[in-house]
Amino acid sequence: MKRAITYLLRRIIIAYRLTIGKRRNQEIERSVSNCSRDRFPCKNAALSGRKRTMQAGRRRKTVGIGCLFLGLAVLLVWLWATRTPALLDHAHRITEGQYESYAWQSTNKLVLLSAPTDQGMPYVLLDLTTGIQTLHSLSSFQTSLTYNGLTARTMALRCSPNGSWAVGADSDTKFHLLSLGEEAEHDYRFDDYYEREGGTTGEAGIAWLPDGRRWLAWSPTSRKTPLRLFSVDAPHSPSVRLSPPSGMSRLLGVTPDNLVVMTKVPAPPALSNSAEIHTFGVYPNRAADRSWSFALPSTAEVSTIELSPQGERLAWLLVYSRRPALVTLLSRLLPFLAAKFPPVEGVSVWVSGLDGKAMREIGFQEMPRNGTAPDRVTELRWMPDGKHLSFLHRHALYSIPVP
């Protein structure tokens, strides 16, 4: 953006200097014409007409230059008004630490997972009101990180709506339940744990139902039904198999009225320029399948899609390349500018309705694709109030407001 504005201002200064030079030449011509008029009175009428023509031309040029500067001022105001704020400029740092994943237990309480060790995986219960941190460890829970594009990916960690339970995944078909109040642990596995070949593609996912006692597990690598329903009241009972629409790739969540929300967006690093959202009911909701298809703001790698706690909005973490708005506008008039100002790569946070409408950008952060894992934006989450988003970046947890 700064380079483009500097280039444009230089061009305007050059044009202004040329105009001043023309003005000086005109003054010299006027002096010569005045001398000629004194020496040849018979040509006074013709010279007066020529003078009026030159004055009119100068007025037109002055008006043209004034309009040029006015247009430039309007353009700069428009660019300022429509600018995309930098993601980190209006983000608030909540806490720091080398955490791999986290989940909101309540509005002021967090569960933070650290990197696994030989003794298990340490986690911290953080109370933001008092600042008290309590350290615990999961004996059997282990996680593996895989990095795609600009984002680091861990298996999802989700807290129940009442904050009593947390579920994480340490493989595509193995899930771990933790009782936050009683320090009890239990493993859940798909019954086809050793028969995963031939499944669909996508990401493992977890979603709690509104009652806080049941939760959904999505395992795309499962050969059989990849969507299962588990209950904390029956840890040793078989899971209930659900039949989602065909071709689903991600589990986004469950709305307060028991509507399961899924999507067909391909997993990173694949690029996509459109999205498809599906909803269907789970007991006691018997609603039939509904779907919406819509275009994304740009052809991008869809890193994360998060359903808000109220079930009304979606948060999108997109990875793509783009040029500043000024460069894009000027390159349409001057195509050679496109080569001078290549697109920059970064991550962008967007928010939309459940049907993809009213999509707007919250912030964009330039990040090189070959950057290290801590430099990436990861673990985008809605906060419980539904008015803020949180994410991990450079060993710190941030929050940003969502209007």
Tab-separated table of C-alpha atoms in Angstrom:
chain	number	residue	atom	x	y	z
A	1	MET	CA	0.000	0.000	0.000
A	2	LYS	CA	2.760	2.496	0.973
A	3	ARG	CA	4.764	1.661	-2.146
A	4	ALA	CA	1.757	2.201	-4.380
A	5	ILE	CA	0.894	5.583	-2.806
A	6	THR	CA	4.546	6.708	-3.031
A	7	TYR	CA	4.685	5.714	-6.697
A	8	LEU	CA	1.457	7.606	-7.433
A	9	LEU	CA	2.628	10.748	-5.613
A	10	ARG	CA	5.891	10.733	-7.560
A	11	ARG	CA	3.949	10.634	-10.809
A	12	ILE	CA	1.804	13.571	-9.681
A	13	ILE	CA	4.892	15.613	-8.721
A	14	ILE	CA	6.456	14.967	-12.127
A	15	ALA	CA	3.238	16.060	-13.843
A	16	TYR	CA	3.150	19.197	-11.682
A	17	ARG	CA	6.733	20.087	-12.584
A	18	LEU	CA	5.965	19.681	-16.259
A	19	THR	CA	2.985	21.994	-15.820
A	20	ILE	CA	5.194	24.625	-14.138
A	21	GLY	CA	7.638	24.347	-17.028
A	22	LYS	CA	4.843	24.915	-19.523
A	23	ARG	CA	3.722	27.932	-17.548
A	24	ARG	CA	7.178	29.494	-17.782
A	25	ASN	CA	7.258	28.948	-21.522
A	26	GLN	CA	3.870	30.629	-21.776
A	27	GLU	CA	5.131	33.641	-19.842
A	28	ILE	CA	8.070	33.952	-22.247
A	29	GLU	CA	5.684	33.763	-25.212
A	30	ARG	CA	3.484	36.436	-23.619
A	31	SER	CA	6.469	38.758	-23.155
A	32	VAL	CA	7.443	38.261	-26.789
A	33	SER	CA	3.870	38.912	-27.912
A	34	ASN	CA	3.715	42.136	-25.861
A	35	CYS	CA	6.890	43.372	-27.542
A	36	SER	CA	5.470	42.491	-30.933
A	37	ARG	CA	2.215	44.302	-30.170
A	38	ASP	CA	4.059	47.506	-29.228
A	39	ARG	CA	6.034	47.368	-32.447
A	40	PHE	CA	3.095	46.380	-34.669
A	41	PRO	CA	-0.108	48.134	-33.454
A	42	CYS	CA	-2.072	46.838	-36.440
A	43	LYS	CA	-1.972	43.319	-35.010
A	44	ASN	CA	-3.419	44.263	-31.586
A	45	ALA	CA	-6.835	42.719	-32.216
A	46	ALA	CA	-5.427	39.363	-33.341
A	47	LEU	CA	-3.005	39.263	-30.426
A	48	SER	CA	-5.787	40.056	-27.933
A	49	GLY	CA	-7.813	37.113	-29.247
A	50	ARG	CA	-4.779	34.880	-28.995
A	51	LYS	CA	-4.207	36.058	-25.427
A	52	ARG	CA	-7.780	35.257	-24.442
A	53	THR	CA	-7.378	31.773	-25.939
A	54	MET	CA	-4.187	31.162	-23.977
A	55	GLN	CA	-5.828	32.364	-20.743
A	56	ALA	CA	-8.773	30.031	-21.288
A	57	GLY	CA	-6.351	27.151	-21.882
A	58	ARG	CA	-4.503	27.953	-18.667
A	59	ARG	CA	-7.766	28.041	-16.727
A	60	ARG	CA	-8.733	24.655	-18.114
A	61	LYS	CA	-5.365	23.208	-17.094
A	62	THR	CA	-5.657	24.706	-13.619
A	63	VAL	CA	-9.128	23.230	-13.224
A	64	GLY	CA	-7.830	19.871	-14.489
A	65	ILE	CA	-4.973	19.828	-11.961
A	66	GLY	CA	-7.380	20.794	-9.176
A	67	CYS	CA	-9.730	17.958	-10.158
A	68	LEU	CA	-6.776	15.557	-10.214
A	69	PHE	CA	-5.768	16.441	-6.661
A	70	LEU	CA	-9.398	16.343	-5.521
A	71	GLY	CA	-9.815	12.897	-7.051
A	72	LEU	CA	-6.623	11.737	-5.334
A	73	ALA	CA	-7.902	13.016	-1.993
A	74	VAL	CA	-11.236	11.228	-2.480
A	75	LEU	CA	-9.389	8.042	-3.434
A	76	LEU	CA	-7.211	8.157	-0.314
A	77	VAL	CA	-10.273	8.761	1.898
A	78	TRP	CA	-12.060	5.814	0.251
A	79	LEU	CA	-9.043	3.556	0.751
A	80	TRP	CA	-8.818	4.582	4.387
A	81	ALA	CA	-12.536	3.990	4.961
A	82	THR	CA	-12.536	0.575	3.256
A	83	ARG	CA	-9.168	-0.617	4.522
A	84	THR	CA	-8.837	-4.061	6.106
A	85	PRO	CA	-7.535	-3.772	9.669
A	86	ALA	CA	-4.481	-5.817	10.563
A	87	LEU	CA	-5.548	-8.820	12.593
A	88	LEU	CA	-3.090	-8.235	15.437
A	89	ASP	CA	-3.543	-4.453	15.597
A	90	HIS	CA	-6.909	-4.699	17.345
A	91	ALA	CA	-6.297	-8.028	19.115
A	92	HIS	CA	-6.029	-8.296	22.899
A	93	ARG	CA	-3.449	-10.633	24.404
A	94	ILE	CA	-5.062	-12.890	26.996
A	95	THR	CA	-2.159	-15.039	28.158
A	96	GLU	CA	1.215	-16.387	27.047
A	97	GLY	CA	2.685	-19.870	27.007
A	98	GLN	CA	3.713	-22.663	24.678
A	99	TYR	CA	0.235	-24.119	24.307
A	100	GLU	CA	-0.827	-26.461	21.517
A	101	SER	CA	-4.586	-26.217	21.917
A	102	TYR	CA	-7.220	-24.802	24.238
A	103	ALA	CA	-10.954	-24.704	24.968
A	104	TRP	CA	-13.227	-22.236	26.725
A	105	GLN	CA	-14.711	-23.773	29.868
A	106	SER	CA	-16.756	-20.640	30.550
A	107	THR	CA	-16.554	-16.915	29.833
A	108	ASN	CA	-13.641	-16.447	32.258
A	109	LYS	CA	-12.129	-19.939	32.416
A	110	LEU	CA	-9.832	-21.765	30.008
A	111	VAL	CA	-8.385	-25.229	29.513
A	112	LEU	CA	-4.923	-24.935	27.923
A	113	LEU	CA	-3.030	-27.947	26.552
A	114	SER	CA	0.759	-27.923	26.411
A	115	ALA	CA	3.082	-30.072	24.319
A	116	PRO	CA	3.027	-33.785	25.288
A	117	THR	CA	5.814	-35.279	27.381
A	118	ASP	CA	6.860	-38.815	28.360
A	119	GLN	CA	4.614	-38.622	31.408
A	120	GLY	CA	1.557	-37.489	29.433
A	121	MET	CA	0.133	-34.173	28.330
A	122	PRO	CA	0.124	-31.278	30.842
A	123	TYR	CA	-2.804	-28.912	30.843
A	124	VAL	CA	-3.626	-25.736	32.725
A	125	LEU	CA	-6.948	-24.572	34.119
A	126	LEU	CA	-6.799	-20.758	33.967
A	127	ASP	CA	-9.233	-18.435	35.726
A	128	LEU	CA	-9.039	-15.058	33.978
A	129	THR	CA	-10.896	-13.290	36.790
A	130	THR	CA	-8.474	-14.236	39.561
A	131	GLY	CA	-5.448	-15.119	37.431
A	132	ILE	CA	-5.101	-18.452	39.229
A	133	GLN	CA	-3.546	-21.286	37.190
A	134	THR	CA	-3.731	-24.934	38.236
A	135	LEU	CA	-1.480	-27.453	36.499
A	136	HIS	CA	-2.669	-30.986	35.737
A	137	SER	CA	-1.575	-33.845	33.491
A	138	LEU	CA	-3.367	-36.309	31.242
A	139	SER	CA	-1.725	-39.691	31.557
A	140	SER	CA	-3.017	-41.330	28.391
A	141	PHE	CA	-3.720	-38.381	26.134
A	142	GLN	CA	-1.166	-37.738	23.393
A	143	THR	CA	-1.460	-35.588	20.308
A	144	SER	CA	0.302	-35.224	16.994
A	145	LEU	CA	0.689	-31.985	15.098
A	146	THR	CA	0.517	-31.688	11.338
A	147	TYR	CA	1.171	-28.365	9.660
A	148	ASN	CA	-0.656	-27.337	6.522
A	149	GLY	CA	0.127	-24.112	4.712
A	150	LEU	CA	0.133	-21.194	7.126
A	151	THR	CA	-1.707	-22.922	9.929
A	152	ALA	CA	-0.701	-25.494	12.502
A	153	ARG	CA	-3.289	-28.132	13.236
A	154	THR	CA	-3.997	-30.044	16.422
A	155	MET	CA	-6.826	-32.413	17.133
A	156	ALA	CA	-9.823	-30.526	18.492
A	157	LEU	CA	-10.327	-29.946	22.217
A	158	ARG	CA	-13.877	-29.051	23.219
A	159	CYS	CA	-15.547	-28.312	26.567
A	160	SER	CA	-19.156	-29.190	27.295
A	161	PRO	CA	-21.677	-26.329	27.530
A	162	ASN	CA	-21.806	-26.661	31.332
A	163	GLY	CA	-17.994	-26.694	31.627
A	164	SER	CA	-17.851	-30.026	33.444
A	165	TRP	CA	-16.292	-32.110	30.674
A	166	ALA	CA	-13.686	-31.775	27.952
A	167	VAL	CA	-13.100	-34.065	24.978
A	168	GLY	CA	-9.987	-34.180	22.821
A	169	ALA	CA	-8.741	-36.453	20.051
A	170	ASP	CA	-5.292	-37.980	19.918
A	171	SER	CA	-5.922	-39.860	16.655
A	172	ASP	CA	-8.553	-39.987	13.928
A	173	THR	CA	-10.656	-42.545	15.766
A	174	LYS	CA	-9.525	-42.303	19.393
A	175	PHE	CA	-11.081	-39.701	21.677
A	176	HIS	CA	-10.333	-38.827	25.271
A	177	LEU	CA	-12.915	-37.636	27.835
A	178	LEU	CA	-11.792	-35.629	30.862
A	179	SER	CA	-13.941	-34.711	33.853
A	180	LEU	CA	-12.690	-31.257	34.826
A	181	GLY	CA	-14.191	-31.438	38.301
A	182	GLU	CA	-13.288	-35.005	39.294
A	183	GLU	CA	-10.011	-35.513	37.362
A	184	ALA	CA	-11.439	-38.688	35.794
A	185	GLU	CA	-10.318	-39.851	32.349
A	186	HIS	CA	-11.814	-42.246	29.846
A	187	ASP	CA	-10.938	-43.274	26.277
A	188	TYR	CA	-13.503	-43.703	23.496
A	189	ARG	CA	-12.713	-45.530	20.283
A	190	PHE	CA	-14.572	-46.246	17.101
A	191	ASP	CA	-15.312	-49.965	16.829
A	192	ASP	CA	-13.488	-50.035	13.462
A	193	TYR	CA	-10.321	-48.536	14.964
A	194	TYR	CA	-8.146	-51.101	13.177
A	195	GLU	CA	-10.110	-50.939	9.906
A	196	ARG	CA	-9.707	-47.331	8.896
A	197	GLU	CA	-8.612	-47.765	5.310
A	198	GLY	CA	-11.097	-46.737	2.675
A	199	GLY	CA	-12.668	-43.900	4.639
A	200	THR	CA	-13.409	-40.408	3.412
A	201	THR	CA	-11.072	-37.405	3.564
A	202	GLY	CA	-11.303	-34.539	6.030
A	203	GLU	CA	-10.516	-33.618	9.637
A	204	ALA	CA	-11.438	-35.273	12.916
A	205	GLY	CA	-13.954	-33.201	14.856
A	206	ILE	CA	-15.827	-33.002	18.161
A	207	ALA	CA	-19.110	-31.263	18.983
A	208	TRP	CA	-21.085	-31.255	22.227
A	209	LEU	CA	-24.868	-31.413	22.249
A	210	PRO	CA	-26.737	-28.745	24.258
A	211	ASP	CA	-27.521	-31.139	27.134
A	212	GLY	CA	-23.806	-31.329	28.025
A	213	ARG	CA	-23.999	-35.141	28.385
A	214	ARG	CA	-23.712	-36.279	24.774
A	215	TRP	CA	-21.130	-35.446	22.146
A	216	LEU	CA	-20.463	-36.193	18.498
A	217	ALA	CA	-17.209	-37.537	17.112
A	218	TRP	CA	-16.340	-37.206	13.432
A	219	SER	CA	-13.662	-39.539	12.060
A	220	PRO	CA	-13.360	-39.189	8.271
A	221	THR	CA	-10.893	-42.071	7.993
A	222	SER	CA	-13.402	-44.557	9.396
A	223	ARG	CA	-14.431	-47.201	6.857
A	224	LYS	CA	-17.894	-47.439	8.427
A	225	THR	CA	-20.110	-44.575	9.570
A	226	PRO	CA	-17.688	-41.702	10.341
A	227	LEU	CA	-20.133	-39.800	12.605
A	228	ARG	CA	-20.849	-41.303	16.027
A	229	LEU	CA	-22.797	-40.235	19.109
A	230	PHE	CA	-21.254	-40.901	22.550
A	231	SER	CA	-22.520	-40.279	26.076
A	232	VAL	CA	-20.632	-39.511	29.275
A	233	ASP	CA	-23.231	-41.598	31.152
A	234	ALA	CA	-22.403	-44.765	29.194
A	235	PRO	CA	-18.646	-44.795	28.557
A	236	HIS	CA	-18.563	-48.560	27.932
A	237	SER	CA	-21.609	-48.736	25.664
A	238	PRO	CA	-21.309	-48.855	21.856
A	239	SER	CA	-21.549	-45.572	20.031
A	240	VAL	CA	-24.677	-44.599	18.090
A	241	ARG	CA	-24.047	-44.375	14.362
A	242	LEU	CA	-25.465	-41.354	12.561
A	243	SER	CA	-25.937	-40.898	8.826
A	244	PRO	CA	-24.733	-37.477	7.682
A	245	PRO	CA	-25.177	-36.284	4.078
A	246	SER	CA	-22.702	-37.823	1.671
A	247	GLY	CA	-19.434	-36.091	0.907
A	248	MET	CA	-19.097	-34.230	4.216
A	249	SER	CA	-15.531	-33.295	5.224
A	250	ARG	CA	-15.830	-31.423	8.537
A	251	LEU	CA	-18.018	-31.343	11.635
A	252	LEU	CA	-18.598	-27.718	12.650
A	253	GLY	CA	-20.817	-28.066	15.705
A	254	VAL	CA	-24.337	-28.419	17.056
A	255	THR	CA	-26.769	-25.515	17.481
A	256	PRO	CA	-28.758	-24.950	20.714
A	257	ASP	CA	-31.811	-26.543	19.037
A	258	ASN	CA	-29.899	-29.780	18.225
A	259	LEU	CA	-29.065	-29.121	14.574
A	260	VAL	CA	-25.803	-30.703	13.443
A	261	VAL	CA	-23.779	-28.397	11.156
A	262	MET	CA	-21.298	-29.886	8.660
A	263	THR	CA	-19.511	-28.731	5.531
A	264	LYS	CA	-18.110	-30.022	2.256
A	265	VAL	CA	-15.145	-27.635	2.101
A	266	PRO	CA	-11.946	-29.561	1.228
A	267	ALA	CA	-9.251	-29.862	3.869
A	268	PRO	CA	-5.998	-27.863	3.542
A	269	PRO	CA	-3.805	-27.465	1.608
A	270	ALA	CA	-6.450	-27.815	-1.118
A	271	LEU	CA	-7.841	-24.515	-2.434
A	272	SER	CA	-11.511	-23.704	-2.777
A	273	ASN	CA	-13.586	-20.784	-4.066
A	274	SER	CA	-16.936	-21.979	-2.733
A	275	ALA	CA	-18.429	-23.660	0.324
A	276	GLU	CA	-21.397	-25.870	1.093
A	277	ILE	CA	-23.014	-25.986	4.548
A	278	HIS	CA	-25.412	-28.765	5.622
A	279	THR	CA	-27.632	-29.044	8.714
A	280	PHE	CA	-29.740	-31.935	9.988
A	281	GLY	CA	-31.437	-32.748	13.276
A	282	VAL	CA	-30.285	-35.089	16.014
A	283	TYR	CA	-32.592	-36.403	18.766
A	284	PRO	CA	-34.873	-34.832	19.913
A	285	ASN	CA	-34.776	-32.613	16.781
A	286	ARG	CA	-36.051	-34.469	13.710
A	287	ALA	CA	-35.364	-31.710	11.173
A	288	ALA	CA	-34.498	-32.867	7.664
A	289	ASP	CA	-31.271	-32.042	5.850
A	290	ARG	CA	-30.862	-28.463	4.608
A	291	SER	CA	-27.969	-27.070	2.615
A	292	TRP	CA	-26.555	-23.766	1.373
A	293	SER	CA	-23.946	-23.197	-1.316
A	294	PHE	CA	-22.131	-19.885	-1.688
A	295	ALA	CA	-18.929	-18.364	-3.006
A	296	LEU	CA	-15.989	-17.508	-0.773
A	297	PRO	CA	-14.410	-14.026	-0.861
A	298	SER	CA	-11.411	-15.422	-2.733
A	299	THR	CA	-9.919	-18.688	-3.894
A	300	ALA	CA	-8.300	-19.726	-0.638
A	301	GLU	CA	-7.212	-22.502	1.651
A	302	VAL	CA	-9.995	-22.854	4.225
A	303	SER	CA	-8.030	-23.512	7.385
A	304	THR	CA	-10.783	-23.359	10.008
A	305	ILE	CA	-14.566	-22.943	10.166
A	306	GLU	CA	-16.102	-22.389	13.607
A	307	LEU	CA	-19.777	-22.372	14.600
A	308	SER	CA	-20.730	-19.727	17.172
A	309	PRO	CA	-22.164	-20.881	20.536
A	310	GLN	CA	-25.522	-19.403	19.568
A	311	GLY	CA	-25.490	-21.395	16.321
A	312	GLU	CA	-26.163	-18.345	14.152
A	313	ARG	CA	-22.779	-17.398	12.705
A	314	LEU	CA	-19.647	-18.957	11.245
A	315	ALA	CA	-16.056	-17.787	11.660
A	316	TRP	CA	-13.644	-18.511	8.798
A	317	LEU	CA	-9.843	-18.609	8.863
A	318	LEU	CA	-8.721	-18.312	5.231
A	319	VAL	CA	-5.226	-18.474	3.771
A	320	TYR	CA	-4.662	-16.769	0.427
A	321	SER	CA	-2.642	-14.191	-1.512
A	322	ARG	CA	-3.909	-10.737	-2.402
A	323	ARG	CA	-2.840	-7.233	-3.392
A	324	PRO	CA	-3.681	-4.009	-1.523
A	325	ALA	CA	-6.882	-2.331	-2.696
A	326	LEU	CA	-5.015	0.655	-4.203
A	327	VAL	CA	-2.705	-1.568	-6.243
A	328	THR	CA	-5.649	-3.624	-7.467
A	329	LEU	CA	-7.462	-0.465	-8.552
A	330	LEU	CA	-4.476	1.108	-10.296
A	331	SER	CA	-3.406	-2.113	-12.011
A	332	ARG	CA	-6.699	-2.113	-13.904
A	333	LEU	CA	-5.739	1.245	-15.400
A	334	LEU	CA	-1.991	0.610	-15.554
A	335	PRO	CA	-1.397	-3.150	-16.046
A	336	PHE	CA	2.371	-2.864	-15.610
A	337	LEU	CA	1.830	-2.131	-11.893
A	338	ALA	CA	0.745	-5.736	-11.322
A	339	ALA	CA	4.315	-6.913	-11.948
A	340	LYS	CA	5.816	-4.218	-9.701
A	341	PHE	CA	3.606	-5.092	-6.715
A	342	PRO	CA	3.181	-8.895	-6.383
A	343	PRO	CA	0.436	-10.204	-4.076
A	344	VAL	CA	1.225	-10.796	-0.418
A	345	GLU	CA	0.400	-14.019	1.417
A	346	GLY	CA	-1.388	-14.085	4.724
A	347	VAL	CA	-4.317	-15.222	6.827
A	348	SER	CA	-7.677	-13.544	7.061
A	349	VAL	CA	-10.555	-13.921	9.524
A	350	TRP	CA	-14.097	-13.611	8.161
A	351	VAL	CA	-17.527	-13.903	9.781
A	352	SER	CA	-20.778	-14.863	8.057
A	353	GLY	CA	-24.255	-16.123	8.790
A	354	LEU	CA	-24.965	-19.828	8.929
A	355	ASP	CA	-26.133	-19.660	5.306
A	356	GLY	CA	-22.992	-17.814	4.166
A	357	LYS	CA	-24.694	-14.430	3.820
A	358	ALA	CA	-23.434	-11.130	5.265
A	359	MET	CA	-19.809	-12.291	5.030
A	360	ARG	CA	-17.387	-9.609	6.178
A	361	GLU	CA	-13.695	-9.467	6.980
A	362	ILE	CA	-12.534	-8.954	10.564
A	363	GLY	CA	-8.800	-8.686	9.866
A	364	PHE	CA	-5.924	-9.721	7.616
A	365	GLN	CA	-2.386	-10.506	8.706
A	366	GLU	CA	0.505	-10.826	6.281
A	367	MET	CA	2.423	-14.024	6.958
A	368	PRO	CA	4.975	-15.762	4.740
A	369	ARG	CA	4.008	-19.277	3.711
A	370	ASN	CA	7.422	-20.634	4.682
A	371	GLY	CA	7.218	-19.210	8.194
A	372	THR	CA	7.738	-21.341	11.292
A	373	ALA	CA	4.832	-22.976	13.112
A	374	PRO	CA	4.601	-20.460	16.029
A	375	ASP	CA	4.297	-17.586	13.539
A	376	ARG	CA	1.062	-18.972	12.152
A	377	VAL	CA	-2.448	-18.247	13.340
A	378	THR	CA	-4.008	-21.402	14.774
A	379	GLU	CA	-6.912	-22.676	16.858
A	380	LEU	CA	-9.522	-20.074	15.914
A	381	ARG	CA	-12.379	-20.300	18.439
A	382	TRP	CA	-15.531	-18.442	19.366
A	383	MET	CA	-15.601	-17.203	22.924
A	384	PRO	CA	-18.705	-18.183	24.954
A	385	ASP	CA	-20.301	-14.733	24.606
A	386	GLY	CA	-20.442	-15.105	20.819
A	387	LYS	CA	-19.046	-11.566	20.435
A	388	HIS	CA	-15.319	-12.340	20.377
A	389	LEU	CA	-12.960	-14.725	18.630
A	390	SER	CA	-9.727	-16.113	20.035
A	391	PHE	CA	-6.656	-17.674	18.420
A	392	LEU	CA	-3.077	-18.749	19.122
A	393	HIS	CA	-0.112	-16.899	17.613
A	394	ARG	CA	3.563	-16.889	18.624
A	395	HIS	CA	3.030	-18.653	21.963
A	396	ALA	CA	0.234	-16.315	23.002
A	397	LEU	CA	-3.564	-16.420	23.123
A	398	TYR	CA	-5.358	-13.429	21.591
A	399	SER	CA	-8.961	-12.274	21.363
A	400	ILE	CA	-10.578	-9.945	18.839
A	401	PRO	CA	-14.053	-8.356	18.943
A	402	VAL	CA	-16.647	-9.332	16.358
A	403	PRO	CA	-19.277	-6.645	15.692
